[in-house]
Amino acid sequence: MEWAKRYPMNVTQQAGQLRRMRGLFDLGQDFAYGVFSRDGSEVLGGTGLHPRVGEGALEIGYWISASHTGRGLATEIAGALTRVAFEVEGVRRVEIHCDPRNVRSAAVARRLGFVHEGTLRQRLVAPDGTLRDTMSWTLLSEEYPASPAAATVTEAFDVLGQKLL
């Protein structure tokens, strides 16, 4: 994960990172979200829709705090963002990328109906400098309606509070 190379950060650096992410969101260029407990008191993870995979496509990225894995949060998050990508943004393709050693992340893609297109060898540089493979999972717009992702219960609202889903 490219963003992981920047951590740990001090408070000033993190504030700058959050400002940058907010600016990209406001410009419609990248969409990062926090994942919080229901009462908002705890950060459980993060997620986003990223346009870095080509025209008419979005990549879903997510991470869940180690103390909150195994509860279905990543599946719920990825399912919700898949719906937003297809039903709100109107993309043709949604991708999920993960390290082959990340069995849980691959299971998320599989559970939502994504197809494993392949594993790209030595594609990413890890924070420790080693080269790592990455799996590419894809769901196409024509496959989406019959996928488990389409059945994800989701509500989405725009900045004015108008319901999108």
mmCIF file of C-alpha atoms in Angstrom:
data_model
loop_
_atom_site.group_PDB
_atom_site.id
_atom_site.type_symbol
_atom_site.label_atom_id
_atom_site.label_comp_id
_atom_site.label_asym_id
_atom_site.label_seq_id
_atom_site.Cartn_x
_atom_site.Cartn_y
_atom_site.Cartn_z
ATOM 1 C CA MET A 1 0.000 0.000 0.000
ATOM 2 C CA GLU A 2 1.595 3.182 -1.191
ATOM 3 C CA TRP A 3 0.114 5.305 1.610
ATOM 4 C CA ALA A 4 1.619 3.050 4.289
ATOM 5 C CA LYS A 5 5.125 4.224 3.338
ATOM 6 C CA ARG A 6 4.340 7.626 4.881
ATOM 7 C CA TYR A 7 3.628 6.229 8.351
ATOM 8 C CA PRO A 8 4.170 6.730 11.169
ATOM 9 C CA MET A 9 3.451 10.463 10.982
ATOM 10 C CA ASN A 10 3.506 13.131 13.625
ATOM 11 C CA VAL A 11 0.336 15.149 14.286
ATOM 12 C CA THR A 12 1.347 18.007 11.955
ATOM 13 C CA GLN A 13 2.094 15.604 9.104
ATOM 14 C CA GLN A 14 -1.205 13.756 9.672
ATOM 15 C CA ALA A 15 -3.144 17.034 9.642
ATOM 16 C CA GLY A 16 -1.528 17.890 6.302
ATOM 17 C CA GLN A 17 -2.399 14.447 4.958
ATOM 18 C CA LEU A 18 -6.035 14.880 6.006
ATOM 19 C CA ARG A 19 -6.187 18.325 4.371
ATOM 20 C CA ARG A 20 -4.780 16.882 1.126
ATOM 21 C CA MET A 21 -7.294 14.037 1.165
ATOM 22 C CA ARG A 22 -10.164 16.461 1.846
ATOM 23 C CA GLY A 23 -9.031 18.696 -1.029
ATOM 24 C CA LEU A 24 -8.943 15.774 -3.476
ATOM 25 C CA PHE A 25 -12.390 14.682 -2.287
ATOM 26 C CA ASP A 26 -13.842 18.185 -2.724
ATOM 27 C CA LEU A 27 -12.361 18.366 -6.229
ATOM 28 C CA GLY A 28 -13.920 14.984 -7.138
ATOM 29 C CA GLN A 29 -10.480 13.468 -7.766
ATOM 30 C CA ASP A 30 -10.221 10.812 -5.021
ATOM 31 C CA PHE A 31 -12.627 9.682 -2.321
ATOM 32 C CA ALA A 32 -11.206 8.629 1.042
ATOM 33 C CA TYR A 33 -13.465 7.774 3.980
ATOM 34 C CA GLY A 34 -12.921 6.954 7.626
ATOM 35 C CA VAL A 35 -14.542 3.887 9.166
ATOM 36 C CA PHE A 36 -15.790 4.558 12.692
ATOM 37 C CA SER A 37 -17.623 2.742 15.456
ATOM 38 C CA ARG A 38 -21.387 3.347 15.482
ATOM 39 C CA ASP A 39 -21.041 5.943 18.250
ATOM 40 C CA GLY A 40 -18.135 7.649 16.438
ATOM 41 C CA SER A 41 -15.741 7.216 19.333
ATOM 42 C CA GLU A 42 -13.225 4.911 17.636
ATOM 43 C CA VAL A 43 -11.482 4.678 14.262
ATOM 44 C CA LEU A 44 -11.974 1.141 12.922
ATOM 45 C CA GLY A 45 -10.268 1.628 9.570
ATOM 46 C CA GLY A 46 -10.319 3.533 6.329
ATOM 47 C CA THR A 47 -11.529 3.070 2.784
ATOM 48 C CA GLY A 48 -11.824 4.852 -0.516
ATOM 49 C CA LEU A 49 -12.796 4.928 -4.164
ATOM 50 C CA HIS A 50 -9.732 5.712 -6.244
ATOM 51 C CA PRO A 51 -9.647 6.612 -9.973
ATOM 52 C CA ARG A 52 -6.107 5.285 -10.460
ATOM 53 C CA VAL A 53 -7.132 2.239 -12.531
ATOM 54 C CA GLY A 54 -8.141 3.892 -15.798
ATOM 55 C CA GLU A 55 -11.027 5.570 -17.541
ATOM 56 C CA GLY A 56 -14.498 4.414 -16.460
ATOM 57 C CA ALA A 57 -13.130 2.479 -13.497
ATOM 58 C CA LEU A 58 -12.586 2.877 -9.777
ATOM 59 C CA GLU A 59 -10.463 0.912 -7.335
ATOM 60 C CA ILE A 60 -11.731 0.159 -3.852
ATOM 61 C CA GLY A 61 -9.116 0.284 -1.132
ATOM 62 C CA TYR A 62 -9.715 -0.550 2.524
ATOM 63 C CA TRP A 63 -7.952 -1.368 5.758
ATOM 64 C CA ILE A 64 -9.358 -2.452 9.087
ATOM 65 C CA SER A 65 -7.593 -2.093 12.423
ATOM 66 C CA ALA A 66 -6.173 -5.450 13.526
ATOM 67 C CA SER A 67 -8.366 -5.355 16.636
ATOM 68 C CA HIS A 68 -11.522 -5.205 14.483
ATOM 69 C CA THR A 69 -10.844 -7.760 11.736
ATOM 70 C CA GLY A 70 -12.979 -10.853 11.249
ATOM 71 C CA ARG A 71 -16.284 -9.029 11.848
ATOM 72 C CA GLY A 72 -17.345 -8.491 8.232
ATOM 73 C CA LEU A 73 -16.485 -4.788 8.191
ATOM 74 C CA ALA A 74 -14.295 -4.965 5.076
ATOM 75 C CA THR A 75 -16.978 -6.890 3.186
ATOM 76 C CA GLU A 76 -19.646 -4.399 4.237
ATOM 77 C CA ILE A 77 -17.467 -1.430 3.277
ATOM 78 C CA ALA A 78 -16.379 -2.865 -0.083
ATOM 79 C CA GLY A 79 -19.959 -3.870 -0.892
ATOM 80 C CA ALA A 80 -21.229 -0.373 -0.130
ATOM 81 C CA LEU A 81 -18.524 1.284 -2.222
ATOM 82 C CA THR A 82 -19.159 -1.143 -5.070
ATOM 83 C CA ARG A 83 -22.800 -0.032 -5.104
ATOM 84 C CA VAL A 84 -21.781 3.635 -5.051
ATOM 85 C CA ALA A 85 -19.278 3.093 -7.880
ATOM 86 C CA PHE A 86 -21.829 1.441 -10.167
ATOM 87 C CA GLU A 87 -25.105 3.085 -9.125
ATOM 88 C CA VAL A 88 -23.966 6.629 -8.339
ATOM 89 C CA GLU A 89 -20.757 7.080 -10.336
ATOM 90 C CA GLY A 90 -21.833 4.896 -13.286
ATOM 91 C CA VAL A 91 -18.467 3.222 -13.846
ATOM 92 C CA ARG A 92 -17.905 0.227 -16.140
ATOM 93 C CA ARG A 93 -15.457 -1.585 -13.854
ATOM 94 C CA VAL A 94 -14.538 -1.772 -10.166
ATOM 95 C CA GLU A 95 -11.259 -3.284 -8.977
ATOM 96 C CA ILE A 96 -9.877 -4.532 -5.676
ATOM 97 C CA HIS A 97 -6.129 -5.156 -5.365
ATOM 98 C CA CYS A 98 -4.483 -7.094 -2.557
ATOM 99 C CA ASP A 99 -1.336 -8.954 -1.616
ATOM 100 C CA PRO A 100 -1.748 -12.724 -2.241
ATOM 101 C CA ARG A 101 -0.724 -13.312 1.368
ATOM 102 C CA ASN A 102 -3.719 -11.269 2.504
ATOM 103 C CA VAL A 103 -6.171 -14.175 2.404
ATOM 104 C CA ARG A 104 -8.912 -12.206 4.192
ATOM 105 C CA SER A 105 -8.813 -9.369 1.677
ATOM 106 C CA ALA A 106 -8.989 -11.803 -1.251
ATOM 107 C CA ALA A 107 -11.980 -13.433 0.466
ATOM 108 C CA VAL A 108 -13.751 -10.054 0.581
ATOM 109 C CA ALA A 109 -13.451 -9.672 -3.199
ATOM 110 C CA ARG A 110 -14.556 -13.263 -3.770
ATOM 111 C CA ARG A 111 -17.589 -12.937 -1.427
ATOM 112 C CA LEU A 112 -18.779 -9.853 -3.321
ATOM 113 C CA GLY A 113 -18.584 -11.578 -6.717
ATOM 114 C CA PHE A 114 -15.359 -10.054 -8.027
ATOM 115 C CA VAL A 115 -13.356 -12.174 -10.484
ATOM 116 C CA HIS A 116 -9.643 -12.817 -9.923
ATOM 117 C CA GLU A 117 -8.093 -11.585 -13.153
ATOM 118 C CA GLY A 118 -4.537 -12.401 -12.211
ATOM 119 C CA THR A 119 -1.609 -11.896 -9.914
ATOM 120 C CA LEU A 120 0.959 -9.342 -11.006
ATOM 121 C CA ARG A 121 4.427 -10.397 -9.922
ATOM 122 C CA GLN A 122 6.696 -8.008 -8.029
ATOM 123 C CA ARG A 123 4.332 -5.150 -8.816
ATOM 124 C CA LEU A 124 4.495 -3.077 -5.623
ATOM 125 C CA VAL A 125 7.254 -1.898 -3.347
ATOM 126 C CA ALA A 126 6.326 -2.590 0.278
ATOM 127 C CA PRO A 127 7.098 -0.087 3.066
ATOM 128 C CA ASP A 128 10.143 -2.209 3.963
ATOM 129 C CA GLY A 129 11.460 -1.904 0.379
ATOM 130 C CA THR A 130 10.743 -5.485 -0.711
ATOM 131 C CA LEU A 131 8.912 -6.200 -3.951
ATOM 132 C CA ARG A 132 5.503 -7.773 -3.558
ATOM 133 C CA ASP A 133 2.987 -9.396 -5.847
ATOM 134 C CA THR A 134 -0.537 -8.020 -6.094
ATOM 135 C CA MET A 135 -3.774 -9.776 -6.965
ATOM 136 C CA SER A 136 -6.244 -7.964 -9.219
ATOM 137 C CA TRP A 137 -9.970 -8.606 -8.716
ATOM 138 C CA THR A 138 -12.563 -7.050 -11.036
ATOM 139 C CA LEU A 139 -16.323 -6.695 -11.249
ATOM 140 C CA LEU A 140 -17.803 -5.404 -14.516
ATOM 141 C CA SER A 141 -21.001 -3.362 -14.797
ATOM 142 C CA GLU A 142 -22.802 -6.173 -16.650
ATOM 143 C CA GLU A 143 -21.871 -8.641 -13.867
ATOM 144 C CA TYR A 144 -22.811 -6.291 -11.054
ATOM 145 C CA PRO A 145 -26.632 -6.728 -10.932
ATOM 146 C CA ALA A 146 -26.334 -10.478 -10.235
ATOM 147 C CA SER A 147 -23.409 -10.110 -7.800
ATOM 148 C CA PRO A 148 -23.615 -10.350 -4.011
ATOM 149 C CA ALA A 149 -22.295 -6.765 -3.915
ATOM 150 C CA ALA A 150 -25.539 -5.491 -5.470
ATOM 151 C CA ALA A 151 -27.472 -6.868 -2.490
ATOM 152 C CA THR A 152 -25.405 -4.915 0.067
ATOM 153 C CA VAL A 153 -27.718 -2.818 2.226
ATOM 154 C CA THR A 154 -26.455 0.729 1.789
ATOM 155 C CA GLU A 155 -27.624 4.287 2.161
ATOM 156 C CA ALA A 156 -25.636 7.086 0.521
ATOM 157 C CA PHE A 157 -26.233 10.824 0.657
ATOM 158 C CA ASP A 158 -24.712 13.798 -1.132
ATOM 159 C CA VAL A 159 -23.199 16.824 0.603
ATOM 160 C CA LEU A 160 -26.646 18.452 0.857
ATOM 161 C CA GLY A 161 -28.158 15.398 2.516
ATOM 162 C CA GLN A 162 -30.049 14.250 -0.579
ATOM 163 C CA LYS A 163 -30.372 10.480 -0.677
ATOM 164 C CA LEU A 164 -28.380 8.863 -3.513
ATOM 165 C CA LEU A 165 -29.004 5.197 -2.591
#
